[in-house]
PDB file of C-alpha atoms in Angstrom:
ATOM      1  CA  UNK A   1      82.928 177.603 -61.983  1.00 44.00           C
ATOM      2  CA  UNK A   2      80.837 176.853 -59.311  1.00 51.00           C
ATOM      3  CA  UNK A   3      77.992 175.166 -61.191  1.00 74.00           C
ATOM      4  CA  UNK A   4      77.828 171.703 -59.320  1.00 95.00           C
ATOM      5  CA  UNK A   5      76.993 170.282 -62.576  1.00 98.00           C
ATOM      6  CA  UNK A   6      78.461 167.634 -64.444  1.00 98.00           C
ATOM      7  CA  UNK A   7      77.562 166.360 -68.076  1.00 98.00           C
ATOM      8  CA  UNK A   8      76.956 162.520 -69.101  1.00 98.00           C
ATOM      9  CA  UNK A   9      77.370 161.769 -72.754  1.00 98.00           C
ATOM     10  CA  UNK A  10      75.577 158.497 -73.809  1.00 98.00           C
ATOM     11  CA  UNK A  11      76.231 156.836 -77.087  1.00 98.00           C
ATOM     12  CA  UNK A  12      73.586 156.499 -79.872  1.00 98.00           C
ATOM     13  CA  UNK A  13      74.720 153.420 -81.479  1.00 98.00           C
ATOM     14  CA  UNK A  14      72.823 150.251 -81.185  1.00 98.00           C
ATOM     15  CA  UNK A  15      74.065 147.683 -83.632  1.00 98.00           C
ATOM     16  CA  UNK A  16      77.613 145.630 -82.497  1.00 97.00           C
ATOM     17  CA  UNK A  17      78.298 144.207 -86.117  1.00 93.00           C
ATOM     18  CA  UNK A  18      75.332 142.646 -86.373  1.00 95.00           C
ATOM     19  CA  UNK A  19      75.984 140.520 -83.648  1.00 95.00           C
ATOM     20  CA  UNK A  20      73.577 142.057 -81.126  1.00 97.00           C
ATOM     21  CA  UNK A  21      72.146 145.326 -79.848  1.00 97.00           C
ATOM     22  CA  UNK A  22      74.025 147.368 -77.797  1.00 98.00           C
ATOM     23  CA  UNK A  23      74.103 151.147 -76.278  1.00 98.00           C
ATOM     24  CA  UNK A  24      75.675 152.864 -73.192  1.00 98.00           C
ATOM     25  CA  UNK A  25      76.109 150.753 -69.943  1.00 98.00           C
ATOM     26  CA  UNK A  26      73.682 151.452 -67.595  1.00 98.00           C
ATOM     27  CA  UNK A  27      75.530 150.213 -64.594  1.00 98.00           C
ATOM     28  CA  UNK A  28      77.940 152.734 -65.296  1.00 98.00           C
ATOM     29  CA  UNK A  29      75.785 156.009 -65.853  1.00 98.00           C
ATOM     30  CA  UNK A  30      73.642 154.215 -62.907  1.00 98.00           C
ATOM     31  CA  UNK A  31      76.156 154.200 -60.506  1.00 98.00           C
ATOM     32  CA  UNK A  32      78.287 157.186 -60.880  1.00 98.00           C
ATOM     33  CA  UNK A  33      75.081 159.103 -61.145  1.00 98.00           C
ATOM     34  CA  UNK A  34      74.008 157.748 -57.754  1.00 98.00           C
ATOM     35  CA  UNK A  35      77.133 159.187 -56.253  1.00 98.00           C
ATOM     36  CA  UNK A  36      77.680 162.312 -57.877  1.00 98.00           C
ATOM     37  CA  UNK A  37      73.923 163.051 -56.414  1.00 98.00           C
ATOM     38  CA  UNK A  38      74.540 162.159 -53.359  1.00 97.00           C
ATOM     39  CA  UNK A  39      77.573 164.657 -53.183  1.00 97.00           C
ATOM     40  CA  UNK A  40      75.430 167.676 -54.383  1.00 97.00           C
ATOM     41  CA  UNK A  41      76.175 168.330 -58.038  1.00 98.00           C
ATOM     42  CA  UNK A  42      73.325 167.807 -60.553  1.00 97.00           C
ATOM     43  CA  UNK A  43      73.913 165.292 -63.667  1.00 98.00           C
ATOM     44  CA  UNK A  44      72.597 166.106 -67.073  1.00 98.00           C
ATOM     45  CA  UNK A  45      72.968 163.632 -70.075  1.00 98.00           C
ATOM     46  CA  UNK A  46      73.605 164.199 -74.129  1.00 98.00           C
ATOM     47  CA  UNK A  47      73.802 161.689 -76.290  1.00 98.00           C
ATOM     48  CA  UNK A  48      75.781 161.890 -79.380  1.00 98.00           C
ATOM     49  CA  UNK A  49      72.294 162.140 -81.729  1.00 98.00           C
ATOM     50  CA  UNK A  50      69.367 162.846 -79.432  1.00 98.00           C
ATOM     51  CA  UNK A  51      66.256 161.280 -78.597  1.00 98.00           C
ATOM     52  CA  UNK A  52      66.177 157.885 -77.303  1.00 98.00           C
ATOM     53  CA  UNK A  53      70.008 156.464 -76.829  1.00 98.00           C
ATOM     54  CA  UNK A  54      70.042 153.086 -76.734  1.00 98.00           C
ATOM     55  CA  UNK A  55      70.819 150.712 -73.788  1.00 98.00           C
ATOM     56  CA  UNK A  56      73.164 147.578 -72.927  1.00 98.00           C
ATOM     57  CA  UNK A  57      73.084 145.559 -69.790  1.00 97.00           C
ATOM     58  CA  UNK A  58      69.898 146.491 -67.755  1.00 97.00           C
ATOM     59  CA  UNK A  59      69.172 144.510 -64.973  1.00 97.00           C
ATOM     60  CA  UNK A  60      65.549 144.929 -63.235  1.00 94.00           C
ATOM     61  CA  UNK A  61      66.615 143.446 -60.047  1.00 96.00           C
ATOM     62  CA  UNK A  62      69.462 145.766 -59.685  1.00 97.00           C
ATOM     63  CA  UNK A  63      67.879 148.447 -57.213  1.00 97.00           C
ATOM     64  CA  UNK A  64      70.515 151.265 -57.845  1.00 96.00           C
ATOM     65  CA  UNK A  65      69.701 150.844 -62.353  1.00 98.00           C
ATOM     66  CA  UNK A  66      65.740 151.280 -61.600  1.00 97.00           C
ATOM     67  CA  UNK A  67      66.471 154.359 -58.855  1.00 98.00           C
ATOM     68  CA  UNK A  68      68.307 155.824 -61.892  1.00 98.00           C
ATOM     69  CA  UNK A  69      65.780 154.879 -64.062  1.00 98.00           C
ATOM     70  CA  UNK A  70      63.298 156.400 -61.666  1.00 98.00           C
ATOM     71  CA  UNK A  71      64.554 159.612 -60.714  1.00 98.00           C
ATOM     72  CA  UNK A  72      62.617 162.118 -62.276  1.00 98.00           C
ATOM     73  CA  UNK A  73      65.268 164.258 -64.368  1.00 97.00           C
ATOM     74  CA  UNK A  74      67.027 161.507 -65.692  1.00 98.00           C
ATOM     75  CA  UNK A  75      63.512 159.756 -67.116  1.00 98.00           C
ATOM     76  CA  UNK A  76      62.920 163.378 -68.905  1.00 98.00           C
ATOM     77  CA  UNK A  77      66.105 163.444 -70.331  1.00 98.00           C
ATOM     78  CA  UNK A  78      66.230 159.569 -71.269  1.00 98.00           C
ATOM     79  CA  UNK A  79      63.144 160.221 -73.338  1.00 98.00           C
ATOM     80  CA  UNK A  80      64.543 162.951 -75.526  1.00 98.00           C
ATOM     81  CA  UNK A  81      68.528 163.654 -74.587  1.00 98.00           C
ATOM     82  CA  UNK A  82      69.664 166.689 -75.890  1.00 98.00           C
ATOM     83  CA  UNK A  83      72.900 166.879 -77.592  1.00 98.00           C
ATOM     84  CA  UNK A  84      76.205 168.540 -76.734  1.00 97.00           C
ATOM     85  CA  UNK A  85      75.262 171.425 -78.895  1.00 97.00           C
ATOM     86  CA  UNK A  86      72.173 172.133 -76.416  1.00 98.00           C
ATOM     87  CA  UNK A  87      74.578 172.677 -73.667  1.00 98.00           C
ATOM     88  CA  UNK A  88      77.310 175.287 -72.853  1.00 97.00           C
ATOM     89  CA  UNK A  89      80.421 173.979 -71.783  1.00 98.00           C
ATOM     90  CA  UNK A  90      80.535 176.732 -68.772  1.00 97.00           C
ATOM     91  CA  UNK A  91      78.320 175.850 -67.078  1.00 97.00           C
ATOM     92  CA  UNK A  92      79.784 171.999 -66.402  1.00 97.00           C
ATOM     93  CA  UNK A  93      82.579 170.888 -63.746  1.00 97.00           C
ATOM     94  CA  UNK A  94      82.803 167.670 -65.597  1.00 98.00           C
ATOM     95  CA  UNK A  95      82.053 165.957 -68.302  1.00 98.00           C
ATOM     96  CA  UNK A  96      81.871 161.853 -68.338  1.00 98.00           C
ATOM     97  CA  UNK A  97      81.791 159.673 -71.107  1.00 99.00           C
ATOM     98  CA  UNK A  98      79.603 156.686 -70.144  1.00 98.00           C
ATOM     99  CA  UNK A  99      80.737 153.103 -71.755  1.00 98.00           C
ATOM    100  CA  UNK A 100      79.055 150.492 -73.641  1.00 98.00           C
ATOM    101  CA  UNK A 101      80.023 149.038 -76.721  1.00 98.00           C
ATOM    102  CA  UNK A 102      78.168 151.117 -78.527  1.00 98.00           C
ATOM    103  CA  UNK A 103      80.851 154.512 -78.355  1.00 98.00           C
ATOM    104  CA  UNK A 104      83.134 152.470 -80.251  1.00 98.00           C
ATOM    105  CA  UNK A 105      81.525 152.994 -82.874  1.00 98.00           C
ATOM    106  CA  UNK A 106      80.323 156.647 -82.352  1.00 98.00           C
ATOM    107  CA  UNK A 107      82.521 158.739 -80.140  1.00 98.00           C
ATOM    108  CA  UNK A 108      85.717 158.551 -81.770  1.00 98.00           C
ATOM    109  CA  UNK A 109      86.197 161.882 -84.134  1.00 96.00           C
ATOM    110  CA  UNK A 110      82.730 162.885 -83.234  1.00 97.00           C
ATOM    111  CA  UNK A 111      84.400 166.785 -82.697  1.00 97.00           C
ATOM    112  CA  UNK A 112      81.220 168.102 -81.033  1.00 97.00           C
ATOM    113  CA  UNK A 113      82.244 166.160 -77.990  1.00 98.00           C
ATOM    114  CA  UNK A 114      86.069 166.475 -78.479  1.00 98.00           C
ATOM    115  CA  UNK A 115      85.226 170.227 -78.489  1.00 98.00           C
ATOM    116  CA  UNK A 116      83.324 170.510 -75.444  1.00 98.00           C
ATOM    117  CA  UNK A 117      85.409 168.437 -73.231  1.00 98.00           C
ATOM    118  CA  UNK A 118      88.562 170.545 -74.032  1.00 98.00           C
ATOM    119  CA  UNK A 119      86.411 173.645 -73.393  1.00 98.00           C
ATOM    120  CA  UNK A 120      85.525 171.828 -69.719  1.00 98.00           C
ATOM    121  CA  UNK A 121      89.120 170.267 -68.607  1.00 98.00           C
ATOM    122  CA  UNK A 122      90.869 173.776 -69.727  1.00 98.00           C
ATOM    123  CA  UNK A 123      88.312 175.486 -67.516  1.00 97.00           C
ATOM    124  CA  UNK A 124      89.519 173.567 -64.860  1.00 97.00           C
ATOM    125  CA  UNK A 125      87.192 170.867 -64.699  1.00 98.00           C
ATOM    126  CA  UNK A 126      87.473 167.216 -64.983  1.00 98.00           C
ATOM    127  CA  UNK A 127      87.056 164.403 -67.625  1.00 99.00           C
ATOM    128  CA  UNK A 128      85.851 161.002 -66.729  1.00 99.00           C
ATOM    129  CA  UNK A 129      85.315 157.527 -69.399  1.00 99.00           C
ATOM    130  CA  UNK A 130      84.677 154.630 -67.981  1.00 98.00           C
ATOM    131  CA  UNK A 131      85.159 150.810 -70.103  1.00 98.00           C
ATOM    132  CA  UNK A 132      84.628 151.545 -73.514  1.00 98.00           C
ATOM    133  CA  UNK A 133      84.288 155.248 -73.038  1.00 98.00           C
ATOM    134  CA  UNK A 134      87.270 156.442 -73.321  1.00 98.00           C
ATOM    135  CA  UNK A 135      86.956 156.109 -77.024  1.00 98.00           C
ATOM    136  CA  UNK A 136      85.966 159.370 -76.606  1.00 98.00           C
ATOM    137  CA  UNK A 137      89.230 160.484 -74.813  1.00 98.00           C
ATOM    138  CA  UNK A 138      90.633 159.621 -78.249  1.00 98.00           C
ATOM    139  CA  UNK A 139      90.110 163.264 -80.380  1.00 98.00           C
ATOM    140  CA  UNK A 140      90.694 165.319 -77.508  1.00 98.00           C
ATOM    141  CA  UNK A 141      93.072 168.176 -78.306  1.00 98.00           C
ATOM    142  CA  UNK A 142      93.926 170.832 -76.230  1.00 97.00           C
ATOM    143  CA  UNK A 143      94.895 174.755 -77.194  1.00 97.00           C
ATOM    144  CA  UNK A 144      98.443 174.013 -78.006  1.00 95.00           C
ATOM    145  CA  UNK A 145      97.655 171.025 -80.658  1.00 96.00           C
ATOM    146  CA  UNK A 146      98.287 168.332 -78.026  1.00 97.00           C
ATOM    147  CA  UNK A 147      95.619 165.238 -77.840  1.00 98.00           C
ATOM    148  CA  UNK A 148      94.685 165.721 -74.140  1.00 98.00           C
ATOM    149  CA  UNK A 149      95.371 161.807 -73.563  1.00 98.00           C
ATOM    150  CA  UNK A 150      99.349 162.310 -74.442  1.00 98.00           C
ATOM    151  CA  UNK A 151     101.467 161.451 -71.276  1.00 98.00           C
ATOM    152  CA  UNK A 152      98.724 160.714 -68.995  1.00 98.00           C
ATOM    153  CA  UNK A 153      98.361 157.792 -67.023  1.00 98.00           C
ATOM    154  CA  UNK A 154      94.817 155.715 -67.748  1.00 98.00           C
ATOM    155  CA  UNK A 155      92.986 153.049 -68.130  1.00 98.00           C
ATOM    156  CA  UNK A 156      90.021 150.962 -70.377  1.00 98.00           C
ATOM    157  CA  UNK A 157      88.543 147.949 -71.537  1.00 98.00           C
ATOM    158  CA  UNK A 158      91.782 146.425 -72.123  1.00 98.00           C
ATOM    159  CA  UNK A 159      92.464 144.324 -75.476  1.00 98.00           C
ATOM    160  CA  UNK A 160      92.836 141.370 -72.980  1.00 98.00           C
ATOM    161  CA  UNK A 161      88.816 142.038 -71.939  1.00 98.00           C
ATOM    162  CA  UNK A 162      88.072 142.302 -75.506  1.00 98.00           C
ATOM    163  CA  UNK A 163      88.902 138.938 -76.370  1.00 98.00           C
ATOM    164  CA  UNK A 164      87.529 137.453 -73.377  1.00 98.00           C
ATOM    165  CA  UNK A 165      84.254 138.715 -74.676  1.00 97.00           C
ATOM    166  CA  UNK A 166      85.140 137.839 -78.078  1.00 97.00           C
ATOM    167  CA  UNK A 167      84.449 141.215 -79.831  1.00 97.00           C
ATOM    168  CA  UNK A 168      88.075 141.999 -80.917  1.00 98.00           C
ATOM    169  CA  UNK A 169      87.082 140.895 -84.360  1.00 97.00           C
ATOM    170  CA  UNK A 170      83.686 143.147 -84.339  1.00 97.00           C
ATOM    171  CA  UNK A 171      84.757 146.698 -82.763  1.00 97.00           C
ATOM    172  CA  UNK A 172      86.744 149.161 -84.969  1.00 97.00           C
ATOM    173  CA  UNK A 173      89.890 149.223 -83.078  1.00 97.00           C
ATOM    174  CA  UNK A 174      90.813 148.132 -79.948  1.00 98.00           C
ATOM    175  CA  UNK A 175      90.833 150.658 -77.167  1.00 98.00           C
ATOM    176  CA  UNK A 176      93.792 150.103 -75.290  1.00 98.00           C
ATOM    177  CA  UNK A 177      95.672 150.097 -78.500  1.00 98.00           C
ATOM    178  CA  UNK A 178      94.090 153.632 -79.934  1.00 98.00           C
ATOM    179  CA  UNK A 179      94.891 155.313 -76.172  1.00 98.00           C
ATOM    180  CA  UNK A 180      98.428 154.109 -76.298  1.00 98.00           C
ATOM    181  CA  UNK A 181      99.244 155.431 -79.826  1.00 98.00           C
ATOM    182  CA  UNK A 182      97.928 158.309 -78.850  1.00 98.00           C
ATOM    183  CA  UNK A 183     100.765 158.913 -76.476  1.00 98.00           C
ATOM    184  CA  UNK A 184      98.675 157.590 -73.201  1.00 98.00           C
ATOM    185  CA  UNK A 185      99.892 155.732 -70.287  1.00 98.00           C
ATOM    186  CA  UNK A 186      97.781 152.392 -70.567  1.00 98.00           C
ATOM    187  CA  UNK A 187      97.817 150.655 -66.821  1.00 98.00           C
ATOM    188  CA  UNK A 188      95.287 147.931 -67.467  1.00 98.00           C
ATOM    189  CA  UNK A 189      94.597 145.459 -64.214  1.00 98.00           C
ATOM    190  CA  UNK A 190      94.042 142.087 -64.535  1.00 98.00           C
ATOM    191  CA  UNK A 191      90.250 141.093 -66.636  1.00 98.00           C
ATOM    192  CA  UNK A 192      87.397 142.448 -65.426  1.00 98.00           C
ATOM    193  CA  UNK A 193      88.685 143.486 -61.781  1.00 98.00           C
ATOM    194  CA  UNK A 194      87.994 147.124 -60.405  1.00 98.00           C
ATOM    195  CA  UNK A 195      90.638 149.155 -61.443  1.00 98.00           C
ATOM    196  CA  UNK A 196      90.278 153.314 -61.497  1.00 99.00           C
ATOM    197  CA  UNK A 197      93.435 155.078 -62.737  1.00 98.00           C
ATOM    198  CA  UNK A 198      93.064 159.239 -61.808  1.00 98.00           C
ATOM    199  CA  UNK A 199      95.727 161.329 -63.269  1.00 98.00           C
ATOM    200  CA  UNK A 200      95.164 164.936 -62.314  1.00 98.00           C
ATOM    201  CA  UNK A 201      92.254 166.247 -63.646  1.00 98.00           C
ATOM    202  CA  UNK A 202      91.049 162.822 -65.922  1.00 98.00           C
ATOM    203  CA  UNK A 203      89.867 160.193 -64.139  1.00 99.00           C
ATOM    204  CA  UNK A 204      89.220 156.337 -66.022  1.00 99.00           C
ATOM    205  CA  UNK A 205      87.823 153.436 -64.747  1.00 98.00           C
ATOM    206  CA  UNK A 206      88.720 149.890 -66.460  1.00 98.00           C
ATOM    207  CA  UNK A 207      85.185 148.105 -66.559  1.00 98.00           C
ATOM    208  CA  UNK A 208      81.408 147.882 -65.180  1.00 98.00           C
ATOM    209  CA  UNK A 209      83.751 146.336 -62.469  1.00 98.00           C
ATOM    210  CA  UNK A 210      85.070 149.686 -61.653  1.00 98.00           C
ATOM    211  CA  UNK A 211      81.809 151.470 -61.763  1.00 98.00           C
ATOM    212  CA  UNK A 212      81.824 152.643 -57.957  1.00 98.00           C
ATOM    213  CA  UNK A 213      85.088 153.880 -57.541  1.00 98.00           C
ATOM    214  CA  UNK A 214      84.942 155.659 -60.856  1.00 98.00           C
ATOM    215  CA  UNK A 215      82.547 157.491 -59.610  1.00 98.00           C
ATOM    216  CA  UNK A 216      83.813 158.268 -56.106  1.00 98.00           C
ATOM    217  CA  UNK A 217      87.246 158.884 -57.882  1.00 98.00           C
ATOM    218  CA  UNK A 218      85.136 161.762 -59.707  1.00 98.00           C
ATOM    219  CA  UNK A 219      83.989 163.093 -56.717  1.00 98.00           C
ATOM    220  CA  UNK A 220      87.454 163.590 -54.900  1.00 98.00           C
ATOM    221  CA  UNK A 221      88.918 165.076 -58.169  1.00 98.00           C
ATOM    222  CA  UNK A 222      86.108 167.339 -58.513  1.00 98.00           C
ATOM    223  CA  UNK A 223      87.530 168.323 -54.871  1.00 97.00           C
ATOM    224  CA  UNK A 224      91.208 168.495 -55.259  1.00 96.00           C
ATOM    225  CA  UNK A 225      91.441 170.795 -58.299  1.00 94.00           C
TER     226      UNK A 225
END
């Protein structure tokens, strides 16, 4: 598998109870983009619907959002995104589930995704959520009937984050919670504070906080396997 290619997958949820609009976190498909380019391997994005996902937190006077926003490829693809059904699982070295509120509500038992990320980690690649994206750690199961988060040491927007923001009321579980009962090794760091937790082959980052060293902790398990 020497594709030097690795797979975003963007939510397509927009509505947070009613509350506000919400989508995938650009600073963190931004940023881990920037530096998965910049090592060589070429990022493609699904979404969990196609078309047009929606967007949280964009920030015109951030210069690494618009260069992501910019770049050629990742315009075409924002316009329409494919789904994971478009793509084959072989050819990817990682896959990386972008946060945002919004994959609360649409990554967990979405199998398509489940499906595909067990086909990529048990190819020897790596999975990667960042924030709220681990939700779609959640259904992961391997070949022998084990969920893929079960043992493993991780992190996520902690339950502590979630009431700081005061959504715990408004998302359908709470994150840490769901990882933990699903046999995972929660090791949250204090609110909002970069914290990347890489466990062999899956790497999690706890916030838009962590968004750099997410992404660099990609890179150097992308190199170690």
């Amino acid at each position: 598998m020497s594709t030097k290619r690795v797979l975003f997958f963007l939510t397509s949820h927009d509505d947070l109870g009613g509350i506000r609009k919400t989508g995938f976190y650009v600073h963190e498909a931004a940023r881990p983009w920037k530096i998965l380019t910049e090592a060589g391997y070429t990022v493609d994005l699904a979404s969990v619907q196609g078309g047009v996902p929606p967007q949280d937190g964009r920030d015109p006077d951030d210069p690494g959002q618009e260069e992501f926003f910019a770049d050629p490829r990742i315009a075409a693809q924002l316009a329409d995104t494919k789904t994971p059904a478009d793509y084959d699982p072989a050819d990817y070295e990682a896959v990386v589930y972008v946060g945002g509120h919004g994959t609360m509500f649409d990554f967990p038992g979405n199998a398509a995704l489940a499906e595909f990320s067990a086909k990529v980690y048990e190819n020897g690649g790596v999975v990667a959520a960042v924030c709220h994206g681990p939700a779609g750690l959640l259904d992961i199961k391997l070949s022998e009937g084990d969920y893929l988060v079960s043992g493993k040491k991780l992190t996520s927007f902690t339950n502590e984050e979630e009431a700081a923001v005061g959504l715990t009321d408004v998302v359908p579980l709470l994150l840490e919670t769901a990882l933990t009962e699903r046999g995972a090794i929660h090791q949250p760091a204090a609110n909002f504070t970069d914290n990347v937790v890489v466990d062999g082959r899956l790497v999690t980052g706890q916030n838009p906080a962590s968004a750099n060293s997410f992404g660099e902790a990609i890179v150097k398990a992308l190199a170690n396997r």
